[in-house]
Amino acid sequence: VEASYAPFPDSIDPRLKAALETRGVRQLYTHQAEAFEHVVNGRQVVVTTPTASGKTLCYNLPVLDRILKNPAARALYLFPTKALAQDQMAELHELAGAISKLNTDVGGEQIGVHTYDGDTPQDARRTIRTRAHVVLSNPDMVHSGILPHHPRWAKLFENLHFVVIDELHAYRGVFGSHLTNVLRRLQRICRHYGSNPQFICSSATIANPS
């Protein structure tokens, strides 16, 4: 299938657009632009496209755009494995670094991107809770390390704009049922802190997306 392209949306923060252009991204795929518009309009979004078709930008674009426009905004990314989280961490760090090099930091500081899992040192956890704009984690850590200690994570929950769930196809059967209940708890805690995050989900391997 031949690729179809779309220009950057007019509403995108010019700092983000400039950072992407320095990395060779001068236009979007149509599904990336469409996903961005859905998110900007407040919808929950599920993206299912083939492998290596740019799904990551479908959520990084609206998330970073929001953070640049509102430095208080926070996002929680969930991956089924630590390896996937590390891959995405590298991608986000590069993009955040490109933004920083353009002297377009957020509220006097760089966009904070951090993983939070069982290997995160104790001394780093406090910094992540208060300063991370994007927290990359997994369902088990949300269940056992974040939700039971939600008062410590008040800044995240009060300002949580997005929950990103990658590799959506992994959450099926009993595992998927458990995740459903974890997400219900997450939403309940968000309501307690006055937030109502949008969900952006993606998968490459669902045979029948609908």
Short mmCIF file of C-alpha atoms in Angstrom, two decimals:
data_model
loop_
_atom_site.label_atom_id
_atom_site.label_comp_id
_atom_site.label_asym_id
_atom_site.label_seq_id
_atom_site.Cartn_x
_atom_site.Cartn_y
_atom_site.Cartn_z
CA VAL A 1 0.00 0.00 0.00
CA GLU A 2 1.38 3.38 -0.98
CA ALA A 3 1.80 5.86 1.88
CA SER A 4 -0.51 8.86 2.09
CA TYR A 5 0.64 12.08 3.72
CA ALA A 6 -0.80 15.14 5.41
CA PRO A 7 0.73 18.48 6.46
CA PHE A 8 1.31 19.29 10.12
CA PRO A 9 -1.96 20.51 11.71
CA ASP A 10 -2.16 24.29 11.98
CA SER A 11 -2.75 24.05 15.72
CA ILE A 12 0.46 22.15 16.49
CA ASP A 13 2.95 24.00 18.69
CA PRO A 14 5.62 25.48 16.40
CA ARG A 15 8.38 24.35 18.78
CA LEU A 16 7.31 20.73 18.38
CA LYS A 17 7.04 21.09 14.62
CA ALA A 18 10.54 22.59 14.46
CA ALA A 19 11.97 19.78 16.61
CA LEU A 20 10.41 17.14 14.35
CA GLU A 21 11.76 18.86 11.26
CA THR A 22 15.30 18.78 12.69
CA ARG A 23 14.84 15.00 12.89
CA GLY A 24 13.73 14.79 9.25
CA VAL A 25 9.96 14.65 9.82
CA ARG A 26 8.54 17.32 7.51
CA GLN A 27 5.02 15.94 7.11
CA LEU A 28 2.77 13.37 8.74
CA TYR A 29 1.07 10.23 7.56
CA THR A 30 -2.67 10.82 7.21
CA HIS A 31 -3.46 8.51 10.14
CA GLN A 32 -1.09 10.51 12.39
CA ALA A 33 -2.77 13.78 11.46
CA GLU A 34 -6.21 12.23 11.93
CA ALA A 35 -5.29 10.83 15.34
CA PHE A 36 -3.96 14.24 16.40
CA GLU A 37 -7.21 15.97 15.44
CA HIS A 38 -9.31 13.38 17.30
CA VAL A 39 -7.23 13.83 20.45
CA VAL A 40 -7.30 17.63 20.23
CA ASN A 41 -11.10 17.39 19.99
CA GLY A 42 -11.24 15.41 23.22
CA ARG A 43 -11.97 11.93 21.86
CA GLN A 44 -10.62 8.59 23.08
CA VAL A 45 -8.51 7.08 20.30
CA VAL A 46 -7.44 3.56 19.29
CA VAL A 47 -4.91 3.30 16.43
CA THR A 48 -4.40 -0.05 14.69
CA THR A 49 -1.93 0.07 11.79
CA PRO A 50 0.83 -2.26 10.57
CA THR A 51 4.24 -2.48 12.21
CA ALA A 52 6.62 0.44 11.52
CA SER A 53 3.84 2.72 10.30
CA GLY A 54 4.35 5.54 12.79
CA LYS A 55 1.94 4.68 15.59
CA THR A 56 4.25 6.19 18.20
CA LEU A 57 3.83 9.67 16.79
CA CYS A 58 0.05 9.23 16.98
CA TYR A 59 0.35 9.65 20.74
CA ASN A 60 3.67 11.47 21.20
CA LEU A 61 2.49 14.31 18.97
CA PRO A 62 -0.64 15.31 20.94
CA VAL A 63 1.01 14.57 24.30
CA LEU A 64 4.10 16.74 23.70
CA ASP A 65 1.98 19.42 22.05
CA ARG A 66 -0.20 19.62 25.18
CA ILE A 67 2.80 19.73 27.53
CA LEU A 68 4.42 22.54 25.54
CA LYS A 69 1.20 24.54 25.69
CA ASN A 70 0.44 23.60 29.32
CA PRO A 71 3.59 22.68 31.29
CA ALA A 72 1.47 21.38 34.18
CA ALA A 73 0.03 18.62 31.97
CA ARG A 74 1.05 15.03 32.67
CA ALA A 75 0.81 11.74 30.75
CA LEU A 76 1.06 8.09 31.81
CA TYR A 77 2.32 5.58 29.23
CA LEU A 78 1.69 1.86 29.82
CA PHE A 79 3.58 -0.95 28.09
CA PRO A 80 3.28 -4.71 28.71
CA THR A 81 7.06 -5.19 28.96
CA LYS A 82 9.99 -3.15 30.29
CA ALA A 83 11.87 -3.59 27.00
CA LEU A 84 9.12 -1.82 25.07
CA ALA A 85 9.08 0.98 27.64
CA GLN A 86 12.84 1.44 27.23
CA ASP A 87 12.48 1.65 23.44
CA GLN A 88 9.84 4.35 23.77
CA MET A 89 11.89 6.11 26.44
CA ALA A 90 14.76 6.49 23.98
CA GLU A 91 12.44 7.88 21.30
CA LEU A 92 10.85 10.37 23.68
CA HIS A 93 14.21 11.46 25.09
CA GLU A 94 15.48 12.21 21.59
CA LEU A 95 12.42 14.27 20.75
CA ALA A 96 12.46 16.10 24.09
CA GLY A 97 16.19 16.71 23.56
CA ALA A 98 15.53 18.18 20.12
CA ILE A 99 12.97 20.53 21.67
CA SER A 100 15.44 21.52 24.38
CA LYS A 101 18.20 22.28 21.85
CA LEU A 102 15.89 24.79 20.22
CA ASN A 103 15.83 26.60 23.58
CA THR A 104 12.13 25.86 23.91
CA ASP A 105 12.03 24.27 27.33
CA VAL A 106 8.84 24.10 29.37
CA GLY A 107 8.39 26.57 32.19
CA GLY A 108 12.14 26.88 32.69
CA GLU A 109 12.83 23.15 32.64
CA GLN A 110 13.13 20.40 30.07
CA ILE A 111 10.25 18.07 29.36
CA GLY A 112 10.67 15.39 32.01
CA VAL A 113 10.44 11.83 30.65
CA HIS A 114 11.04 8.96 33.10
CA THR A 115 10.39 5.26 33.46
CA TYR A 116 8.88 4.04 36.72
CA ASP A 117 9.21 0.31 37.30
CA GLY A 118 10.63 -2.15 39.82
CA ASP A 119 14.20 -1.16 38.93
CA THR A 120 13.71 2.57 39.54
CA PRO A 121 16.01 3.64 42.42
CA GLN A 122 14.27 4.92 45.55
CA ASP A 123 16.02 8.28 45.39
CA ALA A 124 14.75 8.80 41.83
CA ARG A 125 11.13 8.01 42.64
CA ARG A 126 10.40 11.26 44.46
CA THR A 127 11.75 13.29 41.54
CA ILE A 128 9.63 11.29 39.10
CA ARG A 129 6.48 11.78 41.17
CA THR A 130 6.84 15.55 41.19
CA ARG A 131 8.72 16.51 38.03
CA ALA A 132 8.02 13.96 35.29
CA HIS A 133 5.75 15.22 32.52
CA VAL A 134 5.60 11.73 31.01
CA VAL A 135 5.80 8.60 33.18
CA LEU A 136 6.44 5.30 31.37
CA SER A 137 5.35 2.25 33.35
CA ASN A 138 3.50 -1.06 33.16
CA PRO A 139 0.16 -2.30 34.53
CA ASP A 140 1.72 -4.24 37.42
CA MET A 141 3.61 -1.17 38.64
CA VAL A 142 0.49 0.97 38.36
CA HIS A 143 -1.40 -1.64 40.38
CA SER A 144 1.19 -2.18 43.11
CA GLY A 145 3.44 0.89 43.09
CA ILE A 146 1.32 3.88 42.08
CA LEU A 147 -2.39 3.48 42.83
CA PRO A 148 -1.99 2.31 46.48
CA HIS A 149 0.22 5.36 47.12
CA HIS A 150 -1.83 7.91 45.23
CA PRO A 151 -1.34 10.79 47.75
CA ARG A 152 2.36 10.76 46.82
CA TRP A 153 1.35 10.96 43.17
CA ALA A 154 -1.13 13.81 43.66
CA LYS A 155 0.65 16.08 41.16
CA LEU A 156 0.39 13.41 38.47
CA PHE A 157 -3.25 12.60 39.13
CA GLU A 158 -4.34 16.23 39.46
CA ASN A 159 -2.83 17.05 36.07
CA LEU A 160 -3.21 13.75 34.19
CA HIS A 161 -4.36 14.62 30.68
CA PHE A 162 -3.49 11.37 28.88
CA VAL A 163 -3.18 7.64 29.48
CA VAL A 164 -1.40 5.93 26.59
CA ILE A 165 -1.72 2.14 26.26
CA ASP A 166 0.59 0.62 23.68
CA GLU A 167 0.50 -2.97 22.39
CA LEU A 168 -3.23 -3.10 23.13
CA HIS A 169 -3.51 -6.63 21.73
CA ALA A 170 -1.46 -7.96 24.69
CA TYR A 171 -4.29 -7.28 27.12
CA ARG A 172 -6.63 -10.18 26.52
CA GLY A 173 -8.01 -13.04 28.61
CA VAL A 174 -7.42 -12.93 32.35
CA PHE A 175 -4.60 -10.41 31.94
CA GLY A 176 -6.94 -8.10 30.05
CA SER A 177 -9.63 -8.48 32.71
CA HIS A 178 -7.13 -7.54 35.40
CA LEU A 179 -6.02 -4.49 33.41
CA THR A 180 -9.64 -3.39 33.01
CA ASN A 181 -10.06 -3.30 36.78
CA VAL A 182 -6.73 -1.50 37.26
CA LEU A 183 -7.84 1.16 34.76
CA ARG A 184 -11.18 1.52 36.55
CA ARG A 185 -9.29 2.14 39.79
CA LEU A 186 -7.06 4.62 37.97
CA GLN A 187 -10.06 6.53 36.64
CA ARG A 188 -11.71 6.55 40.07
CA ILE A 189 -8.56 8.05 41.62
CA CYS A 190 -8.34 10.59 38.80
CA ARG A 191 -11.92 11.70 39.55
CA HIS A 192 -10.93 12.05 43.21
CA TYR A 193 -8.17 14.47 42.16
CA GLY A 194 -10.38 16.27 39.65
CA SER A 195 -8.92 14.99 36.38
CA ASN A 196 -10.44 13.06 33.50
CA PRO A 197 -7.66 11.76 31.22
CA GLN A 198 -8.13 10.83 27.59
CA PHE A 199 -7.05 7.35 26.52
CA ILE A 200 -4.87 6.87 23.43
CA CYS A 201 -4.30 3.21 22.56
CA SER A 202 -2.38 1.51 19.78
CA SER A 203 -1.70 -1.94 18.36
CA ALA A 204 -0.20 -3.45 15.23
CA THR A 205 -1.44 -7.01 15.49
CA ILE A 206 -5.22 -7.05 15.88
CA ALA A 207 -6.70 -8.95 12.95
CA ASN A 208 -10.17 -7.48 13.45
CA PRO A 209 -9.77 -4.02 15.06
CA SER A 210 -13.49 -3.29 15.37
#
